[in-house]
């Protein structure tokens, strides 16, 4: 007969960790989407002028997230900044997401055919009207799948914030494993929670894409 030391309180503790994971994901994607949109437009519309920006973003894409967490958390302590570990996690994940979303936006904007832009200008639209009403709507549809994959990736990457003391889903699971010594059961439950959260995001994204297609 199956028996376990896992209690309802442990499950609630894991769900609390999952809520922290969702909060980290939300704020990181909000910051990353806003920053990535601005940087992506700059990279697409002024590639030469924004070349130094591309080099900086390459650093954040290349350096492992764990190192970025540790470095910013250490800098915070050395500089005496009154920033919570949660804020550090949001900032690092947000900048990391922005670095990737920049390229997603850039590729979306460049996917709009120059002939389409010339046609819109010939109809009397100004440069900014062309960008707002023609380029951005078309680029959004191209970039959306990449953005959705980025959201799912960031949700999993939040597990690394455990190294700076944040109790998210994985850290909560490890705490329970240490106490009851049932890693297989606890980690299977944690994996199921991650799966459910990712499935909800993926389904919402797929529904939005279908609506776009129906409106074409």
PDB file of C-alpha atoms in Angstrom:
ATOM      1  CA  UNK A   1       0.000   0.000   0.000  1.00  0.00           C
ATOM      2  CA  UNK A   2       1.283   3.466  -0.920  1.00  0.00           C
ATOM      3  CA  UNK A   3       2.103   5.730   1.999  1.00  0.00           C
ATOM      4  CA  UNK A   4       3.766   9.107   2.190  1.00  0.00           C
ATOM      5  CA  UNK A   5       4.768  11.725   4.710  1.00  0.00           C
ATOM      6  CA  UNK A   6       3.643  14.495   2.374  1.00  0.00           C
ATOM      7  CA  UNK A   7       0.906  16.571   3.972  1.00  0.00           C
ATOM      8  CA  UNK A   8      -1.656  19.067   2.769  1.00  0.00           C
ATOM      9  CA  UNK A   9       0.445  21.790   4.364  1.00  0.00           C
ATOM     10  CA  UNK A  10       3.369  20.743   2.159  1.00  0.00           C
ATOM     11  CA  UNK A  11       1.188  21.018  -0.938  1.00  0.00           C
ATOM     12  CA  UNK A  12       0.062  24.493   0.103  1.00  0.00           C
ATOM     13  CA  UNK A  13       3.713  25.440   0.633  1.00  0.00           C
ATOM     14  CA  UNK A  14       4.528  24.272  -2.903  1.00  0.00           C
ATOM     15  CA  UNK A  15       1.584  26.222  -4.311  1.00  0.00           C
ATOM     16  CA  UNK A  16       2.829  29.324  -2.492  1.00  0.00           C
ATOM     17  CA  UNK A  17       6.173  28.753  -4.221  1.00  0.00           C
ATOM     18  CA  UNK A  18       4.354  28.399  -7.543  1.00  0.00           C
ATOM     19  CA  UNK A  19       2.664  31.758  -6.926  1.00  0.00           C
ATOM     20  CA  UNK A  20       6.092  33.336  -6.413  1.00  0.00           C
ATOM     21  CA  UNK A  21       7.191  31.721  -9.690  1.00  0.00           C
ATOM     22  CA  UNK A  22       4.231  33.280 -11.491  1.00  0.00           C
ATOM     23  CA  UNK A  23       4.926  36.695  -9.986  1.00  0.00           C
ATOM     24  CA  UNK A  24       8.570  36.544 -11.034  1.00  0.00           C
ATOM     25  CA  UNK A  25       7.538  35.508 -14.532  1.00  0.00           C
ATOM     26  CA  UNK A  26       4.969  38.292 -14.821  1.00  0.00           C
ATOM     27  CA  UNK A  27       7.271  41.118 -13.760  1.00  0.00           C
ATOM     28  CA  UNK A  28      10.232  39.775 -15.729  1.00  0.00           C
ATOM     29  CA  UNK A  29       8.174  39.462 -18.916  1.00  0.00           C
ATOM     30  CA  UNK A  30       6.619  42.894 -18.387  1.00  0.00           C
ATOM     31  CA  UNK A  31      10.050  44.472 -18.032  1.00  0.00           C
ATOM     32  CA  UNK A  32      11.543  42.338 -20.792  1.00  0.00           C
ATOM     33  CA  UNK A  33       8.720  43.003 -23.243  1.00  0.00           C
ATOM     34  CA  UNK A  34       8.854  46.774 -22.766  1.00  0.00           C
ATOM     35  CA  UNK A  35      12.644  46.934 -22.936  1.00  0.00           C
ATOM     36  CA  UNK A  36      12.864  44.418 -25.759  1.00  0.00           C
ATOM     37  CA  UNK A  37      10.270  46.293 -27.813  1.00  0.00           C
ATOM     38  CA  UNK A  38      12.185  49.559 -27.603  1.00  0.00           C
ATOM     39  CA  UNK A  39      15.568  47.951 -28.213  1.00  0.00           C
ATOM     40  CA  UNK A  40      14.202  45.737 -30.999  1.00  0.00           C
ATOM     41  CA  UNK A  41      12.730  48.687 -32.870  1.00  0.00           C
ATOM     42  CA  UNK A  42      15.991  50.569 -32.477  1.00  0.00           C
ATOM     43  CA  UNK A  43      17.989  47.589 -33.745  1.00  0.00           C
ATOM     44  CA  UNK A  44      15.679  47.150 -36.752  1.00  0.00           C
ATOM     45  CA  UNK A  45      15.294  50.802 -37.736  1.00  0.00           C
ATOM     46  CA  UNK A  46      18.817  52.036 -36.916  1.00  0.00           C
ATOM     47  CA  UNK A  47      21.121  48.994 -37.023  1.00  0.00           C
ATOM     48  CA  UNK A  48      24.416  50.882 -37.277  1.00  0.00           C
ATOM     49  CA  UNK A  49      23.643  53.460 -34.611  1.00  0.00           C
ATOM     50  CA  UNK A  50      22.465  50.733 -32.227  1.00  0.00           C
ATOM     51  CA  UNK A  51      25.483  48.453 -32.710  1.00  0.00           C
ATOM     52  CA  UNK A  52      26.902  49.191 -29.209  1.00  0.00           C
ATOM     53  CA  UNK A  53      23.506  48.217 -27.783  1.00  0.00           C
ATOM     54  CA  UNK A  54      23.719  44.903 -29.646  1.00  0.00           C
ATOM     55  CA  UNK A  55      27.094  44.177 -28.025  1.00  0.00           C
ATOM     56  CA  UNK A  56      25.704  44.872 -24.557  1.00  0.00           C
ATOM     57  CA  UNK A  57      22.686  42.646 -25.143  1.00  0.00           C
ATOM     58  CA  UNK A  58      24.975  39.882 -26.404  1.00  0.00           C
ATOM     59  CA  UNK A  59      26.617  39.873 -22.980  1.00  0.00           C
ATOM     60  CA  UNK A  60      23.311  39.237 -21.217  1.00  0.00           C
ATOM     61  CA  UNK A  61      22.410  36.509 -23.706  1.00  0.00           C
ATOM     62  CA  UNK A  62      25.799  34.823 -23.386  1.00  0.00           C
ATOM     63  CA  UNK A  63      26.484  34.909 -19.642  1.00  0.00           C
ATOM     64  CA  UNK A  64      24.598  32.154 -17.749  1.00  0.00           C
ATOM     65  CA  UNK A  65      21.672  33.421 -15.712  1.00  0.00           C
ATOM     66  CA  UNK A  66      23.035  31.961 -12.486  1.00  0.00           C
ATOM     67  CA  UNK A  67      26.177  34.093 -12.794  1.00  0.00           C
ATOM     68  CA  UNK A  68      24.048  37.181 -13.447  1.00  0.00           C
ATOM     69  CA  UNK A  69      21.962  36.493 -10.341  1.00  0.00           C
ATOM     70  CA  UNK A  70      25.023  36.051  -8.140  1.00  0.00           C
ATOM     71  CA  UNK A  71      26.825  39.105  -9.532  1.00  0.00           C
ATOM     72  CA  UNK A  72      23.889  41.499  -9.159  1.00  0.00           C
ATOM     73  CA  UNK A  73      23.060  40.152  -5.704  1.00  0.00           C
ATOM     74  CA  UNK A  74      26.693  40.621  -4.640  1.00  0.00           C
ATOM     75  CA  UNK A  75      26.850  44.109  -6.169  1.00  0.00           C
ATOM     76  CA  UNK A  76      23.702  45.029  -4.255  1.00  0.00           C
ATOM     77  CA  UNK A  77      25.361  44.037  -0.987  1.00  0.00           C
ATOM     78  CA  UNK A  78      28.669  45.758  -1.806  1.00  0.00           C
ATOM     79  CA  UNK A  79      26.950  48.981  -2.891  1.00  0.00           C
ATOM     80  CA  UNK A  80      24.624  48.899   0.120  1.00  0.00           C
ATOM     81  CA  UNK A  81      21.510  49.103  -2.041  1.00  0.00           C
ATOM     82  CA  UNK A  82      18.219  48.454  -0.279  1.00  0.00           C
ATOM     83  CA  UNK A  83      16.831  46.054  -2.888  1.00  0.00           C
ATOM     84  CA  UNK A  84      15.053  42.838  -2.034  1.00  0.00           C
ATOM     85  CA  UNK A  85      16.120  39.492  -3.456  1.00  0.00           C
ATOM     86  CA  UNK A  86      12.774  39.355  -5.267  1.00  0.00           C
ATOM     87  CA  UNK A  87      13.571  42.652  -7.019  1.00  0.00           C
ATOM     88  CA  UNK A  88      17.010  41.341  -7.974  1.00  0.00           C
ATOM     89  CA  UNK A  89      15.367  38.282  -9.487  1.00  0.00           C
ATOM     90  CA  UNK A  90      12.893  40.389 -11.461  1.00  0.00           C
ATOM     91  CA  UNK A  91      15.601  42.731 -12.745  1.00  0.00           C
ATOM     92  CA  UNK A  92      17.960  39.971 -13.879  1.00  0.00           C
ATOM     93  CA  UNK A  93      15.208  37.935 -15.502  1.00  0.00           C
ATOM     94  CA  UNK A  94      13.733  41.083 -17.060  1.00  0.00           C
ATOM     95  CA  UNK A  95      17.017  42.192 -18.631  1.00  0.00           C
ATOM     96  CA  UNK A  96      17.665  38.627 -19.787  1.00  0.00           C
ATOM     97  CA  UNK A  97      14.209  38.479 -21.376  1.00  0.00           C
ATOM     98  CA  UNK A  98      14.704  41.913 -22.960  1.00  0.00           C
ATOM     99  CA  UNK A  99      17.969  40.775 -24.535  1.00  0.00           C
ATOM    100  CA  UNK A 100      16.202  37.882 -26.256  1.00  0.00           C
ATOM    101  CA  UNK A 101      13.000  39.765 -27.053  1.00  0.00           C
ATOM    102  CA  UNK A 102      15.048  42.447 -28.797  1.00  0.00           C
ATOM    103  CA  UNK A 103      16.035  39.958 -31.480  1.00  0.00           C
ATOM    104  CA  UNK A 104      12.467  38.627 -31.702  1.00  0.00           C
ATOM    105  CA  UNK A 105      11.133  42.145 -32.318  1.00  0.00           C
ATOM    106  CA  UNK A 106      13.931  42.969 -34.754  1.00  0.00           C
ATOM    107  CA  UNK A 107      13.228  39.851 -36.829  1.00  0.00           C
ATOM    108  CA  UNK A 108       9.486  40.632 -36.778  1.00  0.00           C
ATOM    109  CA  UNK A 109       9.994  44.179 -38.057  1.00  0.00           C
ATOM    110  CA  UNK A 110      12.458  43.067 -40.731  1.00  0.00           C
ATOM    111  CA  UNK A 111       9.967  40.408 -41.857  1.00  0.00           C
ATOM    112  CA  UNK A 112       7.648  43.169 -43.108  1.00  0.00           C
ATOM    113  CA  UNK A 113       8.280  43.508 -46.814  1.00  0.00           C
ATOM    114  CA  UNK A 114       9.804  46.838 -47.920  1.00  0.00           C
ATOM    115  CA  UNK A 115       7.251  46.904 -50.741  1.00  0.00           C
ATOM    116  CA  UNK A 116       4.458  46.969 -48.167  1.00  0.00           C
ATOM    117  CA  UNK A 117       6.063  49.936 -46.461  1.00  0.00           C
ATOM    118  CA  UNK A 118       6.532  51.758 -49.771  1.00  0.00           C
ATOM    119  CA  UNK A 119       2.877  51.147 -50.606  1.00  0.00           C
ATOM    120  CA  UNK A 120       1.737  52.596 -47.293  1.00  0.00           C
ATOM    121  CA  UNK A 121       3.902  55.670 -47.791  1.00  0.00           C
ATOM    122  CA  UNK A 122       2.547  56.125 -51.302  1.00  0.00           C
ATOM    123  CA  UNK A 123      -0.965  56.199 -49.815  1.00  0.00           C
ATOM    124  CA  UNK A 124       0.004  59.246 -47.789  1.00  0.00           C
ATOM    125  CA  UNK A 125       0.928  57.721 -44.435  1.00  0.00           C
ATOM    126  CA  UNK A 126       3.748  59.399 -42.560  1.00  0.00           C
ATOM    127  CA  UNK A 127       6.774  57.454 -41.317  1.00  0.00           C
ATOM    128  CA  UNK A 128       5.304  57.103 -37.813  1.00  0.00           C
ATOM    129  CA  UNK A 129       1.826  56.239 -39.110  1.00  0.00           C
ATOM    130  CA  UNK A 130       3.370  53.543 -41.292  1.00  0.00           C
ATOM    131  CA  UNK A 131       5.243  52.206 -38.267  1.00  0.00           C
ATOM    132  CA  UNK A 132       2.175  52.256 -36.022  1.00  0.00           C
ATOM    133  CA  UNK A 133      -0.575  51.028 -38.342  1.00  0.00           C
ATOM    134  CA  UNK A 134       1.315  48.814 -40.790  1.00  0.00           C
ATOM    135  CA  UNK A 135       4.671  47.607 -39.465  1.00  0.00           C
ATOM    136  CA  UNK A 136       3.897  46.958 -35.798  1.00  0.00           C
ATOM    137  CA  UNK A 137       0.651  44.972 -36.341  1.00  0.00           C
ATOM    138  CA  UNK A 138       2.334  42.750 -38.957  1.00  0.00           C
ATOM    139  CA  UNK A 139       5.510  42.371 -36.905  1.00  0.00           C
ATOM    140  CA  UNK A 140       3.487  41.454 -33.819  1.00  0.00           C
ATOM    141  CA  UNK A 141       1.996  38.418 -35.524  1.00  0.00           C
ATOM    142  CA  UNK A 142       5.425  37.280 -36.651  1.00  0.00           C
ATOM    143  CA  UNK A 143       7.035  37.859 -33.252  1.00  0.00           C
ATOM    144  CA  UNK A 144       4.240  36.471 -31.069  1.00  0.00           C
ATOM    145  CA  UNK A 145       5.242  32.764 -31.196  1.00  0.00           C
ATOM    146  CA  UNK A 146       8.805  33.686 -30.243  1.00  0.00           C
ATOM    147  CA  UNK A 147       7.526  35.867 -27.397  1.00  0.00           C
ATOM    148  CA  UNK A 148       5.329  33.031 -26.142  1.00  0.00           C
ATOM    149  CA  UNK A 149       8.263  30.625 -26.117  1.00  0.00           C
ATOM    150  CA  UNK A 150      10.259  33.246 -24.235  1.00  0.00           C
ATOM    151  CA  UNK A 151       7.543  33.443 -21.560  1.00  0.00           C
ATOM    152  CA  UNK A 152       7.636  29.663 -21.098  1.00  0.00           C
ATOM    153  CA  UNK A 153      11.438  29.723 -20.948  1.00  0.00           C
ATOM    154  CA  UNK A 154      11.525  32.492 -18.340  1.00  0.00           C
ATOM    155  CA  UNK A 155       8.967  30.609 -16.237  1.00  0.00           C
ATOM    156  CA  UNK A 156      11.367  27.666 -16.024  1.00  0.00           C
ATOM    157  CA  UNK A 157      14.409  29.896 -15.520  1.00  0.00           C
ATOM    158  CA  UNK A 158      12.827  31.345 -12.374  1.00  0.00           C
ATOM    159  CA  UNK A 159      14.013  28.157 -10.649  1.00  0.00           C
ATOM    160  CA  UNK A 160      17.508  29.695 -10.557  1.00  0.00           C
ATOM    161  CA  UNK A 161      16.446  32.432  -8.129  1.00  0.00           C
ATOM    162  CA  UNK A 162      16.671  29.836  -5.356  1.00  0.00           C
ATOM    163  CA  UNK A 163      20.403  30.580  -5.322  1.00  0.00           C
ATOM    164  CA  UNK A 164      19.755  34.113  -4.052  1.00  0.00           C
ATOM    165  CA  UNK A 165      17.355  32.980  -1.334  1.00  0.00           C
ATOM    166  CA  UNK A 166      13.945  33.276  -2.981  1.00  0.00           C
ATOM    167  CA  UNK A 167      11.523  30.492  -2.126  1.00  0.00           C
ATOM    168  CA  UNK A 168       9.847  29.698  -5.434  1.00  0.00           C
ATOM    169  CA  UNK A 169       8.418  26.357  -6.521  1.00  0.00           C
ATOM    170  CA  UNK A 170      11.670  24.417  -6.871  1.00  0.00           C
ATOM    171  CA  UNK A 171      13.141  25.794  -3.634  1.00  0.00           C
ATOM    172  CA  UNK A 172       9.929  24.952  -1.787  1.00  0.00           C
ATOM    173  CA  UNK A 173      10.053  21.436  -3.228  1.00  0.00           C
ATOM    174  CA  UNK A 174      13.668  20.935  -2.146  1.00  0.00           C
ATOM    175  CA  UNK A 175      12.818  22.087   1.368  1.00  0.00           C
ATOM    176  CA  UNK A 176      10.087  19.459   1.572  1.00  0.00           C
ATOM    177  CA  UNK A 177      12.385  16.781   0.112  1.00  0.00           C
ATOM    178  CA  UNK A 178      14.972  17.542   2.795  1.00  0.00           C
ATOM    179  CA  UNK A 179      12.360  17.020   5.499  1.00  0.00           C
ATOM    180  CA  UNK A 180      10.459  13.936   4.286  1.00  0.00           C
ATOM    181  CA  UNK A 181      13.146  12.333   2.062  1.00  0.00           C
ATOM    182  CA  UNK A 182      10.748  11.508  -0.789  1.00  0.00           C
ATOM    183  CA  UNK A 183      12.363  13.278  -3.773  1.00  0.00           C
ATOM    184  CA  UNK A 184      10.615  11.281  -6.516  1.00  0.00           C
ATOM    185  CA  UNK A 185       7.100  12.086  -5.312  1.00  0.00           C
ATOM    186  CA  UNK A 186       7.783  15.729  -4.481  1.00  0.00           C
ATOM    187  CA  UNK A 187       9.620  16.498  -7.708  1.00  0.00           C
ATOM    188  CA  UNK A 188       6.915  14.756  -9.759  1.00  0.00           C
ATOM    189  CA  UNK A 189       4.342  17.037  -8.133  1.00  0.00           C
ATOM    190  CA  UNK A 190       6.549  20.089  -8.773  1.00  0.00           C
ATOM    191  CA  UNK A 191       6.947  19.039 -12.406  1.00  0.00           C
ATOM    192  CA  UNK A 192       3.188  18.636 -12.720  1.00  0.00           C
ATOM    193  CA  UNK A 193       2.638  22.148 -11.364  1.00  0.00           C
ATOM    194  CA  UNK A 194       5.162  23.562 -13.842  1.00  0.00           C
ATOM    195  CA  UNK A 195       3.415  21.666 -16.628  1.00  0.00           C
ATOM    196  CA  UNK A 196      -0.023  22.998 -15.695  1.00  0.00           C
ATOM    197  CA  UNK A 197       1.232  26.591 -15.538  1.00  0.00           C
ATOM    198  CA  UNK A 198       3.001  26.253 -18.890  1.00  0.00           C
ATOM    199  CA  UNK A 199      -0.021  24.552 -20.465  1.00  0.00           C
ATOM    200  CA  UNK A 200      -2.327  27.405 -19.446  1.00  0.00           C
ATOM    201  CA  UNK A 201       0.027  29.997 -20.950  1.00  0.00           C
ATOM    202  CA  UNK A 202       0.482  27.971 -24.149  1.00  0.00           C
ATOM    203  CA  UNK A 203      -3.269  27.442 -24.580  1.00  0.00           C
ATOM    204  CA  UNK A 204      -4.026  31.126 -24.056  1.00  0.00           C
ATOM    205  CA  UNK A 205      -1.383  31.998 -26.632  1.00  0.00           C
ATOM    206  CA  UNK A 206      -2.769  29.480 -29.138  1.00  0.00           C
ATOM    207  CA  UNK A 207      -6.278  30.879 -28.664  1.00  0.00           C
ATOM    208  CA  UNK A 208      -5.050  34.401 -29.343  1.00  0.00           C
ATOM    209  CA  UNK A 209      -3.293  33.259 -32.521  1.00  0.00           C
ATOM    210  CA  UNK A 210      -6.469  31.567 -33.750  1.00  0.00           C
ATOM    211  CA  UNK A 211      -8.436  34.770 -33.205  1.00  0.00           C
ATOM    212  CA  UNK A 212      -5.894  36.691 -35.269  1.00  0.00           C
ATOM    213  CA  UNK A 213      -6.228  34.161 -38.089  1.00  0.00           C
ATOM    214  CA  UNK A 214     -10.025  34.324 -37.963  1.00  0.00           C
ATOM    215  CA  UNK A 215      -9.909  38.115 -38.249  1.00  0.00           C
ATOM    216  CA  UNK A 216      -7.783  37.995 -41.389  1.00  0.00           C
TER     217      UNK A 216
END
